[in-house]
PDB file of C-alpha atoms and ligand atoms in Angstrom:
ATOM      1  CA  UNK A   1      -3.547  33.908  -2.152  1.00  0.00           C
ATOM      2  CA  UNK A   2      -0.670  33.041   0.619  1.00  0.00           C
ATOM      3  CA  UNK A   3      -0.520  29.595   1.884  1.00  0.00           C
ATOM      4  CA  UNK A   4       1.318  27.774   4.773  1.00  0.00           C
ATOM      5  CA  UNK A   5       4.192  25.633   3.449  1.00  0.00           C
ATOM      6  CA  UNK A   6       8.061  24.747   4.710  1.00  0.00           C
ATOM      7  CA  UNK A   7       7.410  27.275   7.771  1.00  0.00           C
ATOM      8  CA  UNK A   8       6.383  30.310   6.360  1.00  0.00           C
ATOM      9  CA  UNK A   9       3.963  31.600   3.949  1.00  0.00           C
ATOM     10  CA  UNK A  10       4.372  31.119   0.297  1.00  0.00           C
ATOM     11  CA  UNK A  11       2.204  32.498  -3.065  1.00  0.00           C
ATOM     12  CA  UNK A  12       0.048  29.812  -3.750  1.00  0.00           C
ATOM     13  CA  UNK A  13       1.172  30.004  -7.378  1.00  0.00           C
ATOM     14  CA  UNK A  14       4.623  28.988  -6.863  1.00  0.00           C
ATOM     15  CA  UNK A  15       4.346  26.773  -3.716  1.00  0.00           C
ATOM     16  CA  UNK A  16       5.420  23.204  -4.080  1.00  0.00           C
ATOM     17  CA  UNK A  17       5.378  20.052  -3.076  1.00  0.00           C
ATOM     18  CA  UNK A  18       7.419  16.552  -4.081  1.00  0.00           C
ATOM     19  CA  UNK A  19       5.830  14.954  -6.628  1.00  0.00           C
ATOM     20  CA  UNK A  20       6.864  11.795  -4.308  1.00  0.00           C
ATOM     21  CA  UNK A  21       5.040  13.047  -1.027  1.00  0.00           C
ATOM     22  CA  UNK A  22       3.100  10.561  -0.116  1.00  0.00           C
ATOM     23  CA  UNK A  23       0.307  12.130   0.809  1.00  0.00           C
ATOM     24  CA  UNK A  24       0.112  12.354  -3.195  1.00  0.00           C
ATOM     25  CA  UNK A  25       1.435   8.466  -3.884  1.00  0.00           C
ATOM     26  CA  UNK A  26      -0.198   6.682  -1.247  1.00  0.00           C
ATOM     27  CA  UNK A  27      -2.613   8.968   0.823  1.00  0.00           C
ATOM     28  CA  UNK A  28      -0.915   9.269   3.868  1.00  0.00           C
ATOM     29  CA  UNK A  29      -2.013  12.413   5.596  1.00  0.00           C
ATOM     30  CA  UNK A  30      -4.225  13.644   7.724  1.00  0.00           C
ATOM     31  CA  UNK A  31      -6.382  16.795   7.730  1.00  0.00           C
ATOM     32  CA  UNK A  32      -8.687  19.266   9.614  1.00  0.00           C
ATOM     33  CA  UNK A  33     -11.027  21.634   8.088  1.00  0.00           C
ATOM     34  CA  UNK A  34     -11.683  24.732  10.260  1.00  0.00           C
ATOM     35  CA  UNK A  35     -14.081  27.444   9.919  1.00  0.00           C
ATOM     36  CA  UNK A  36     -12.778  30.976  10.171  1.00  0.00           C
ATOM     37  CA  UNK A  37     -15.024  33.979  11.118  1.00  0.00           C
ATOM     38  CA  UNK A  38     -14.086  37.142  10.333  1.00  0.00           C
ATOM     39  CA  UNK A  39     -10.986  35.808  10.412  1.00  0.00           C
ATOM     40  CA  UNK A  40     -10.605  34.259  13.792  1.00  0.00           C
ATOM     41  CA  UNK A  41     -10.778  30.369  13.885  1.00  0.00           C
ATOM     42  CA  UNK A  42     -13.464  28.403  15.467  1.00  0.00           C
ATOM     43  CA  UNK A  43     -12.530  25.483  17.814  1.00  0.00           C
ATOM     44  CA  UNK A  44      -9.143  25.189  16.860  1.00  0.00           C
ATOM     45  CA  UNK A  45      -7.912  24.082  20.135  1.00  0.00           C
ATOM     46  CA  UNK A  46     -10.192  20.837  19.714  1.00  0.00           C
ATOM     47  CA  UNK A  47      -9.230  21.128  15.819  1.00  0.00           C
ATOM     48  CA  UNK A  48      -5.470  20.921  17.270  1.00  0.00           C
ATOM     49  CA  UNK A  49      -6.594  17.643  19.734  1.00  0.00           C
ATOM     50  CA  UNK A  50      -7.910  16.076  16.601  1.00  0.00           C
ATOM     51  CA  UNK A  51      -5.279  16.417  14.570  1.00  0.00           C
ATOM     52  CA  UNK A  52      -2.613  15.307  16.560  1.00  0.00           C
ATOM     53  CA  UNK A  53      -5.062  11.934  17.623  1.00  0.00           C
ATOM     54  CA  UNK A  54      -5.024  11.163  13.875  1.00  0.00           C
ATOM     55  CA  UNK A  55      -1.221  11.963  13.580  1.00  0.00           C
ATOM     56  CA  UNK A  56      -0.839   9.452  16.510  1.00  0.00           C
ATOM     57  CA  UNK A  57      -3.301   6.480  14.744  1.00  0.00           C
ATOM     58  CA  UNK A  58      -1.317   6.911  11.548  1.00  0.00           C
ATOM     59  CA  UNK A  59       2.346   6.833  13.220  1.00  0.00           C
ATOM     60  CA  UNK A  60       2.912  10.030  12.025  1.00  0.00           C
ATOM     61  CA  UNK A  61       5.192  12.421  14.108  1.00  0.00           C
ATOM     62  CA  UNK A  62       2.976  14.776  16.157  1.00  0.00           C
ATOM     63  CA  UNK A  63       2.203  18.170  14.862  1.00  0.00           C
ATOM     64  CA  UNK A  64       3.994  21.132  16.296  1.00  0.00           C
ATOM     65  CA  UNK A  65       1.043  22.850  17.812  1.00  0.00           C
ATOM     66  CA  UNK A  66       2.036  26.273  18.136  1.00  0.00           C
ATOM     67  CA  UNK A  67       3.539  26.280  14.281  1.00  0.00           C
ATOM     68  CA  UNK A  68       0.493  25.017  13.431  1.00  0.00           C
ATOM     69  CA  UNK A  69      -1.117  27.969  15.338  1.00  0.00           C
ATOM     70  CA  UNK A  70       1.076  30.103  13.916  1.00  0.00           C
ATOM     71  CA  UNK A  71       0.475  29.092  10.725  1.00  0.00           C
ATOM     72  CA  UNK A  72      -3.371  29.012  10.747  1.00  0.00           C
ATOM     73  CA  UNK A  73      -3.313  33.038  12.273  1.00  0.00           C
ATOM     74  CA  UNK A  74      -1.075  33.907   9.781  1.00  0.00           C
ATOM     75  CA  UNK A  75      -2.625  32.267   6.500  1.00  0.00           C
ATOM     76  CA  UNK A  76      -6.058  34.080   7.674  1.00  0.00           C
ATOM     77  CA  UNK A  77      -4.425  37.412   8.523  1.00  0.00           C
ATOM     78  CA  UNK A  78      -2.723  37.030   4.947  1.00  0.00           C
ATOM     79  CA  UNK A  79      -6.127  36.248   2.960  1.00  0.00           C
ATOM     80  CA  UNK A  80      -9.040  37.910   4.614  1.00  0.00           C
ATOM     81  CA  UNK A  81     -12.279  37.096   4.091  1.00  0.00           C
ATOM     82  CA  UNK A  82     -15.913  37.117   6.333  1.00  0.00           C
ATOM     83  CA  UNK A  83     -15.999  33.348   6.086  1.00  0.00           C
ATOM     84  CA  UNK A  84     -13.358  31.153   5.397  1.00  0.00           C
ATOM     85  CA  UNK A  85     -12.289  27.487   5.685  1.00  0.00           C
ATOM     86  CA  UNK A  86      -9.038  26.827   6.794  1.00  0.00           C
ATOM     87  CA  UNK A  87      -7.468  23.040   5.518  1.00  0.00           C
ATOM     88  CA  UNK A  88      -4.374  22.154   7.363  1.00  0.00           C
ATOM     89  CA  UNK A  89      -3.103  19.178   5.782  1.00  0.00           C
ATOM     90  CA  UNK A  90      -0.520  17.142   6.999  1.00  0.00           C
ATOM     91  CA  UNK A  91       1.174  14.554   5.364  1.00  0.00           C
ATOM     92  CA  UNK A  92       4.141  11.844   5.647  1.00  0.00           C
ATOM     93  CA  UNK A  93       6.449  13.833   3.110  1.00  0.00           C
ATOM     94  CA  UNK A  94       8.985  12.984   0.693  1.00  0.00           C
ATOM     95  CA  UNK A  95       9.189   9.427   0.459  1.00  0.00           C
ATOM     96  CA  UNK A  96      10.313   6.104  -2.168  1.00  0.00           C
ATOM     97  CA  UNK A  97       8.177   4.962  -4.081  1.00  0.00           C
ATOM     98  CA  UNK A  98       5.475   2.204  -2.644  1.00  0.00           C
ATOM     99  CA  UNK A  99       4.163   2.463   0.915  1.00  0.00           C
ATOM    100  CA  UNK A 100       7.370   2.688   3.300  1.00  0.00           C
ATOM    101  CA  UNK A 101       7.902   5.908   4.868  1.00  0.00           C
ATOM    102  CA  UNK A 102      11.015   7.749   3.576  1.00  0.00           C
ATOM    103  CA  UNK A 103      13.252   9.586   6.314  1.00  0.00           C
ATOM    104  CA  UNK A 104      12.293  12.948   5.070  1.00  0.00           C
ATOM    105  CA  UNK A 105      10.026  14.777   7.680  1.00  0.00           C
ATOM    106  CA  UNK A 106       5.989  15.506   7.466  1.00  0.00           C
ATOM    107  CA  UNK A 107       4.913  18.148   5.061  1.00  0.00           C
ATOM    108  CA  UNK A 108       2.402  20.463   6.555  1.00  0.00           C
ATOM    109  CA  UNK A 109       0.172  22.852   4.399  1.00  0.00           C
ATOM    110  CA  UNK A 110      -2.541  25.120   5.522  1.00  0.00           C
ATOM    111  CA  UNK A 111      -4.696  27.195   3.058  1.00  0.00           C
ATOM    112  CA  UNK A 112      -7.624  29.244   2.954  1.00  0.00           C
ATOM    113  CA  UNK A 113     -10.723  29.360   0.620  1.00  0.00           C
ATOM    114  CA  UNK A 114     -14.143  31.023   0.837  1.00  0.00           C
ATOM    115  CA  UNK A 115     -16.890  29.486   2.377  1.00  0.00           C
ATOM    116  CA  UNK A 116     -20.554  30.589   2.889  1.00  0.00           C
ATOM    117  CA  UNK A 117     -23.181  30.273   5.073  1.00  0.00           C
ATOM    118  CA  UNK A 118     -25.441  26.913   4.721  1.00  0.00           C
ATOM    119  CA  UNK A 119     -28.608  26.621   3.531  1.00  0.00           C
ATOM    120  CA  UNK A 120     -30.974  25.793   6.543  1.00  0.00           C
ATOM    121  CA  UNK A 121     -31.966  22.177   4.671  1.00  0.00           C
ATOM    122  CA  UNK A 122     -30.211  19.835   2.413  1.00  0.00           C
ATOM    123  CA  UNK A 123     -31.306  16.348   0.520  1.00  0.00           C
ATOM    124  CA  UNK A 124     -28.980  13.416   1.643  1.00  0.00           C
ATOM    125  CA  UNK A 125     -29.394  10.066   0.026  1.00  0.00           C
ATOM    126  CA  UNK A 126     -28.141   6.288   1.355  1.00  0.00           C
ATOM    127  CA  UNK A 127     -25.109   4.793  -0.227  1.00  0.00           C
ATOM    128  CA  UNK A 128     -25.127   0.995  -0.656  1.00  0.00           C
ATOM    129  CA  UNK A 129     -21.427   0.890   0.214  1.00  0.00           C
ATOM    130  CA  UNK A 130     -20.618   0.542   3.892  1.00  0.00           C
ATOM    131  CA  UNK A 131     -17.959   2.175   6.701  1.00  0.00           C
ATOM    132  CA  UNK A 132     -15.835  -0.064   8.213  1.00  0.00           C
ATOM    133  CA  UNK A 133     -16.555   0.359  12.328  1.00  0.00           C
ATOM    134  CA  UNK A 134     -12.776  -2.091  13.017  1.00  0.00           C
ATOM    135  CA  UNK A 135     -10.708  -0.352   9.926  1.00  0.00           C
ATOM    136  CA  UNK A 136      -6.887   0.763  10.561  1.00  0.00           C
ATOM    137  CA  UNK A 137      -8.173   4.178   9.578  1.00  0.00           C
ATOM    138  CA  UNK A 138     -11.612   4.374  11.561  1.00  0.00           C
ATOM    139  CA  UNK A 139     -12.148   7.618  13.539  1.00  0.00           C
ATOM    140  CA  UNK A 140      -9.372   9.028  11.761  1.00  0.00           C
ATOM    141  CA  UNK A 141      -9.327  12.144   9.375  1.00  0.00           C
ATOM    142  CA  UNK A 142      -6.876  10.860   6.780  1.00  0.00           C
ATOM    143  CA  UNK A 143      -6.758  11.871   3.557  1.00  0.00           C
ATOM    144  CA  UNK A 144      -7.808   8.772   1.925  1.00  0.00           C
ATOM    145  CA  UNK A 145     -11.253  11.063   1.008  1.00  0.00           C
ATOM    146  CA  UNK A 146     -11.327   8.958  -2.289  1.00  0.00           C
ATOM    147  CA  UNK A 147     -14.724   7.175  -1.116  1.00  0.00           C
ATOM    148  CA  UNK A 148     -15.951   9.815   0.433  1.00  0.00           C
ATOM    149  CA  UNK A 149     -15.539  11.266  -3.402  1.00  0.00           C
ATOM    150  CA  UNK A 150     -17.156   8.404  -4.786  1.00  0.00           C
ATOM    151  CA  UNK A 151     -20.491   8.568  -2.685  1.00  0.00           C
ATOM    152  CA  UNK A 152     -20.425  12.693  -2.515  1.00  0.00           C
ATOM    153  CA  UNK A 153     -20.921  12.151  -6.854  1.00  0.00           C
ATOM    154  CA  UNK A 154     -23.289   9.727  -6.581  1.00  0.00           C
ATOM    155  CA  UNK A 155     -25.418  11.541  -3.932  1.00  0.00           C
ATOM    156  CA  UNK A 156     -24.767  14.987  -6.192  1.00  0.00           C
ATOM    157  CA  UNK A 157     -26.374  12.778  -9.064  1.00  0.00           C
ATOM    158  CA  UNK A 158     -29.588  12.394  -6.979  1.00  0.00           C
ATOM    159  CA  UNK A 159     -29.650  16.154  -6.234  1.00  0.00           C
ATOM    160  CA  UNK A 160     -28.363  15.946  -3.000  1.00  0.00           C
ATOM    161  CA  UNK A 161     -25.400  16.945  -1.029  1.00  0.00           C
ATOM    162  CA  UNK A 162     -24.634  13.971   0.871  1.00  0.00           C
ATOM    163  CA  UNK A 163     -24.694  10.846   1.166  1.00  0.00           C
ATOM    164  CA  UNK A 164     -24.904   8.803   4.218  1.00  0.00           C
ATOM    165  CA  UNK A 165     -23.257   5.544   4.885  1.00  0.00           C
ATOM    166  CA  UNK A 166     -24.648   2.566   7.364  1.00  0.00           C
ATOM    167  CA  UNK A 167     -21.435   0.765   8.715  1.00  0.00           C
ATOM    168  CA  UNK A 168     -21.175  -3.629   8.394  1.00  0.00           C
ATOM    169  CA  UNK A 169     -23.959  -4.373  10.908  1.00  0.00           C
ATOM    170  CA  UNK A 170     -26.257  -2.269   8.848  1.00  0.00           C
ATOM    171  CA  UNK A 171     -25.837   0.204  11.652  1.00  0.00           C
ATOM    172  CA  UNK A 172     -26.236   3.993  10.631  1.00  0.00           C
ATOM    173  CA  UNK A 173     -22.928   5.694  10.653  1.00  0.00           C
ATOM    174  CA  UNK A 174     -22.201   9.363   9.274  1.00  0.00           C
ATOM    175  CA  UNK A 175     -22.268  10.882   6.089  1.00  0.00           C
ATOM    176  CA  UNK A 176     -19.481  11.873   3.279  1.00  0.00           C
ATOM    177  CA  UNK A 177     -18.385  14.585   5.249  1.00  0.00           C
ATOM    178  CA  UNK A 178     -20.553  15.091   8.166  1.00  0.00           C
ATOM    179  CA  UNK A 179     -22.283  13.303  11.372  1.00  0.00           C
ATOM    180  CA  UNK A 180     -26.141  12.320  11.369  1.00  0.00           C
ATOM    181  CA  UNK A 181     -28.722  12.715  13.785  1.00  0.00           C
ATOM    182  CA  UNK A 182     -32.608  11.600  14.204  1.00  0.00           C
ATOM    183  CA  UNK A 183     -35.253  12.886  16.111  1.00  0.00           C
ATOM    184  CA  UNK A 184     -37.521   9.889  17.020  1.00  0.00           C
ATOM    185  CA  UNK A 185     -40.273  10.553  19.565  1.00  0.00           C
ATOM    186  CA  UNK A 186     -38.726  14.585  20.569  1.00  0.00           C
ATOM    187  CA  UNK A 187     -35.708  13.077  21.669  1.00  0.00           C
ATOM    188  CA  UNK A 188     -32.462  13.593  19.342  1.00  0.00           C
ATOM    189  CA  UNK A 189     -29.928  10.388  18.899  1.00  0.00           C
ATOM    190  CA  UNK A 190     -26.810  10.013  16.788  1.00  0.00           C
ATOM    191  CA  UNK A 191     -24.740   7.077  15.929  1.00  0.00           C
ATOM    192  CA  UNK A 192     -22.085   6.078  19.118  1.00  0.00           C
ATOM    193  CA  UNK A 193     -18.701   6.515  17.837  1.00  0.00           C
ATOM    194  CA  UNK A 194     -18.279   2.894  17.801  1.00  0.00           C
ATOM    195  CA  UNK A 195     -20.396   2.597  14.608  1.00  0.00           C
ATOM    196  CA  UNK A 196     -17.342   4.386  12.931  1.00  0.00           C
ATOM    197  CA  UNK A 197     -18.209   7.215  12.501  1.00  0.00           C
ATOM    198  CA  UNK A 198     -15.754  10.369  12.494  1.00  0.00           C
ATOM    199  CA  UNK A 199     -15.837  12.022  16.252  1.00  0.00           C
ATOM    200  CA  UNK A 200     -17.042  15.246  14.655  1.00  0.00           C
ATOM    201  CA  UNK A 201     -16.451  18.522  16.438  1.00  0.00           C
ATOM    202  CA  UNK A 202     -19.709  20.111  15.570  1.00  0.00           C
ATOM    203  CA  UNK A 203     -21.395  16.226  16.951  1.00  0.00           C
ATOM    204  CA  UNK A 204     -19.506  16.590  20.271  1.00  0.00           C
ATOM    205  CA  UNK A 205     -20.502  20.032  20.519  1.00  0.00           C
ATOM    206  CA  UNK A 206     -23.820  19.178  19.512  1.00  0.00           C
ATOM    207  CA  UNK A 207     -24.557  16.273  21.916  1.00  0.00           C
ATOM    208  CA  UNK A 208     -23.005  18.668  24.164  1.00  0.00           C
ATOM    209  CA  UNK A 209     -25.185  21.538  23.895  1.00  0.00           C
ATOM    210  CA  UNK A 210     -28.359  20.067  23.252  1.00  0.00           C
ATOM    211  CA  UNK A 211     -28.291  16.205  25.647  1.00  0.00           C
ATOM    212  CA  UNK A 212     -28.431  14.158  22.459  1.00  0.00           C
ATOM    213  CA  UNK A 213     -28.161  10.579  23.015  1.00  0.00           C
ATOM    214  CA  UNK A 214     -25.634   8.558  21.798  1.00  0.00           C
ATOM    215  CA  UNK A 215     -27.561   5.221  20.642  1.00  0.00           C
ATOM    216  CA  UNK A 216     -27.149   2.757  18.139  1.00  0.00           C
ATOM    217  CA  UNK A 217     -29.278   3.214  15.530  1.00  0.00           C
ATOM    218  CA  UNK A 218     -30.374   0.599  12.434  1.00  0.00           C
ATOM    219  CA  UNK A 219     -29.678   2.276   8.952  1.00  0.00           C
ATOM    220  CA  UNK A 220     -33.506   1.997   8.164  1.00  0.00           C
ATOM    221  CA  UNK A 221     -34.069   4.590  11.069  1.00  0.00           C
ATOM    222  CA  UNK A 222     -33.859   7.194   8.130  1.00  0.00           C
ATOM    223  CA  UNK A 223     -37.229   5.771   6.872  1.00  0.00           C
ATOM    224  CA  UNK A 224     -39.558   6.571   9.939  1.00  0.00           C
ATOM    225  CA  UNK A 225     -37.401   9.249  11.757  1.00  0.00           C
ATOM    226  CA  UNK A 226     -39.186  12.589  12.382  1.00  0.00           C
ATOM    227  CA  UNK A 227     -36.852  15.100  11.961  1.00  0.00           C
ATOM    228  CA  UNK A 228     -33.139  14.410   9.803  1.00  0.00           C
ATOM    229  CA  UNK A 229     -30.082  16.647  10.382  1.00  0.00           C
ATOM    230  CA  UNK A 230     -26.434  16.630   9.990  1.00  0.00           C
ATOM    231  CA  UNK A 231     -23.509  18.532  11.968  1.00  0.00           C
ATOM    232  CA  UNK A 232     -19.800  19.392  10.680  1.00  0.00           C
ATOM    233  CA  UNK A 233     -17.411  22.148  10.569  1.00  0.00           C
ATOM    234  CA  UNK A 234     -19.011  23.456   7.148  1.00  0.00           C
ATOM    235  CA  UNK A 235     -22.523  23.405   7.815  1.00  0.00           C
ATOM    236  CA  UNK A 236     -22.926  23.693  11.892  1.00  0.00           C
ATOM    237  CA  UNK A 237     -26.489  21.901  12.028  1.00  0.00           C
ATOM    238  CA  UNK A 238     -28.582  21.404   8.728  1.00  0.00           C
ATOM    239  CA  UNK A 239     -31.844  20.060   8.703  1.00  0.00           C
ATOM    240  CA  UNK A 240     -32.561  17.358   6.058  1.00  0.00           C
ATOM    241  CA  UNK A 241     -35.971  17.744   4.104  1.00  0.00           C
ATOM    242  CA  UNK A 242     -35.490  14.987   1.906  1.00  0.00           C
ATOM    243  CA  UNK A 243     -33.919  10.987   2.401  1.00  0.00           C
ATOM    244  CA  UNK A 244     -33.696   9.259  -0.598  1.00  0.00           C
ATOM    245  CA  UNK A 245     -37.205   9.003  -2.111  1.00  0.00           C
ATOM    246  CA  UNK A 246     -38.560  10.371   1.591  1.00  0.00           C
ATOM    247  CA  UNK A 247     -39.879  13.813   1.870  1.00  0.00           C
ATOM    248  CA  UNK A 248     -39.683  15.244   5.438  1.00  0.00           C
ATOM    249  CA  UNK A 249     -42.274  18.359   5.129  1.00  0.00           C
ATOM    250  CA  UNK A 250     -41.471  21.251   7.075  1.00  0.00           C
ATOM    251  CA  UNK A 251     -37.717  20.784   7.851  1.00  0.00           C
ATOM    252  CA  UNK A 252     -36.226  22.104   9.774  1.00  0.00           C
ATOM    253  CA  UNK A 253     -39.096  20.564  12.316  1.00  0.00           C
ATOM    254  CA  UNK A 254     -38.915  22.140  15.553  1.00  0.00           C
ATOM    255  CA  UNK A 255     -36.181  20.154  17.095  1.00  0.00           C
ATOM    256  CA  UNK A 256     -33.861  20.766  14.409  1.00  0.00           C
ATOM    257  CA  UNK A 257     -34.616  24.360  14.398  1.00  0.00           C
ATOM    258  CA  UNK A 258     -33.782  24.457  18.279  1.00  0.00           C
ATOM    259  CA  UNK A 259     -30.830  22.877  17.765  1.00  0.00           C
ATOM    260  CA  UNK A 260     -29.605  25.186  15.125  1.00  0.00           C
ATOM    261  CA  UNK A 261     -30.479  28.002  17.408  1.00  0.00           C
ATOM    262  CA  UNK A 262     -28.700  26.581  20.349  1.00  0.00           C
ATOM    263  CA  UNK A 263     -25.639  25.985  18.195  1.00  0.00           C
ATOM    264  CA  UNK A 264     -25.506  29.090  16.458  1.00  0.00           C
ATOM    265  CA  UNK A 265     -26.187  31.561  19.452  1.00  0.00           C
ATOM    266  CA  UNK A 266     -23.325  28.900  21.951  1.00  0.00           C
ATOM    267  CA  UNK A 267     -20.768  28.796  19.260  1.00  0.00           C
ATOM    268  CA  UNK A 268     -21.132  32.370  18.491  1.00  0.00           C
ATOM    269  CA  UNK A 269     -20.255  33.477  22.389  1.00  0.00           C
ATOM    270  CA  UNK A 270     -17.553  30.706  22.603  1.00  0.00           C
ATOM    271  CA  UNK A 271     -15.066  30.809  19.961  1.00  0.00           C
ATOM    272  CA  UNK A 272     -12.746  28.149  21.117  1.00  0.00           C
ATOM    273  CA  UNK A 273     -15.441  26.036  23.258  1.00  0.00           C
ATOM    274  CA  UNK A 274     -13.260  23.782  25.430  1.00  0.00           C
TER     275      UNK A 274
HETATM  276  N1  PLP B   1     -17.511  12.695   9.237  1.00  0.00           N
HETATM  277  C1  PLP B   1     -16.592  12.817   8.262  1.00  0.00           C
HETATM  278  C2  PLP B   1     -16.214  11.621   7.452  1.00  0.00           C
HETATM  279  C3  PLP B   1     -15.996  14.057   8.011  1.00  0.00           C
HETATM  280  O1  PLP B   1     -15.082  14.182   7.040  1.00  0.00           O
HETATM  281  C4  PLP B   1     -16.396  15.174   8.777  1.00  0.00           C
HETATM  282  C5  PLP B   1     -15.809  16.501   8.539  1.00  0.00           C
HETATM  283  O2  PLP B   1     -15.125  16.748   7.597  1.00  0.00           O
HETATM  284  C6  PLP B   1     -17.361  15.010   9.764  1.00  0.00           C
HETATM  285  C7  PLP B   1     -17.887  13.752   9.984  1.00  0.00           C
HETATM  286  C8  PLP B   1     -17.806  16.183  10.604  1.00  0.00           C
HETATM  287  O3  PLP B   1     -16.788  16.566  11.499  1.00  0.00           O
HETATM  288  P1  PLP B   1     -16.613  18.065  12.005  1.00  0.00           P
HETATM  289  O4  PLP B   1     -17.869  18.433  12.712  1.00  0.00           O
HETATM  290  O5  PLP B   1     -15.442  18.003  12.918  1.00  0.00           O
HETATM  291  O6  PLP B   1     -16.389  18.909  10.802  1.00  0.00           O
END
């Protein structure tokens, strides 16, 4: 397996990093996670946007786009596979102990692993632990994943595969690792970004695609919704047959189901949808 490290590729086996970056000692980094078809990436352009917003929230300098390109093309020509996830990790390098920046530059990795296809539905549960909507780090993808970690365990305990967070108003915000939507009456709504959620690329494209509505929504929504799915980079648009103690029978319901269809057959003619 070839990575991305130091501006070329390297064996994964003997790649390293400082045992004093601090996107090890303190968790400052960012990240994207990009699907790869047959070895061609999918959105990276709005991947690249992303990334470089996050770089910009944490002070960190701004990503050299076309080495990131560069990097990405040649990690998936180097491992291929029919479906892959690309992780391009970026972090604020070498540094001193504690949480001042050191004067080395950003270390920037990008890898490859396998990824498959997503089951059509999925069990998420509610986490009693809340997002922040007014954080530092809201909207960002930072590495600081350790609560994500935290709630994806205790949702994996319950036998599902995510867990969904409400944000400090008891708002519903976004899951683990994913964004959430609701079907309430044949119309589709998801959280506003304002609730703190992450602005997903697979939401945008999905509110997008399909006219959802952007509405604040109370957490509690989950109990009387009709349909349940989620949207992200790993799963495009899952249906959700079970909340909590809450079985939804016949997910994907039909709204769900046209939005997977919609999503699948868009993002398969559009590779890099602008
Ligand atoms: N929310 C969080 C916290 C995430 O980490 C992710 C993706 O990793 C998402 C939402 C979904 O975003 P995307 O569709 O860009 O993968």
């Amino acid at each position: 397996m070839k990575i991305w490290l130091d501006g070329g590729l390297q064996d994964t086996e003997s790649a390293r990093v400082s045992v004093f970056d601090h996107g090890l000692t303190v968790g400052d980094g960012i990240f994207e996670t990009v699907k790869a078809v047959h070895g061609r990436p999918f959105a990276l352009t709005r991947h690249l946007d992303r990334l470089a917003r996050s770089a910009h929230g944490l002070g960190l300098p701004e990503p050299d786009r076309d080495e990131v390109r560069r990097a990405c093309e040649a990690v998936l020509d180097a491992n291929p596979m029919p479906l892959g996830r690309l992780r391009i990790t970026y972090t604020g390098g070498h540094g001193p102990l504690g949480s001042d920046r050191g004067e080395h530059g950003p270390t920037l990795v990008v890898a490859v692993g396998e990824s498959t296809r997503r089951p059509d539905t999925t069990a998420v549960v509610t986490v009693p632990w809340t997002r922040n909507e007014r954080g530092a780090l809201t909207g960002l993808k930072t590495t600081s994943y350790a609560e994500n970690v935290v709630a994806l365990a205790r949702a994996r305990e319950q036998g599902a595969t995510e867990a969904l967070f409400g944000n400090t108003v008891g708002q519903l915000c976004e899951g683990t690792g994913s964004n959430v939507f609701v079907v309430l009456d044949g119309e589709i709504h998801t959280p506003p970004i304002a609730s703190g959620c992450l602005a997903g690329i697979t939401r945008a494209l999905t509110v997008e695609w399909t006219g959802a509505k952007e509405t604040d929504l109370p957490l509690d929504v989950l109990e009387d919704a009709d349909e349940v799915f989620l949207t992200s980079t790993l799963r495009d648009v899952q249906g959700v047959h079970r909340v909590d103690g809450r079985e939804l029978p016949g997910a994907p319901g039909p709204v769900t189901a046209k939005a997977m269809r919609i999503f699948d057959e868009r993002a398969g003619h559009d590779l890099d949808p602008a």
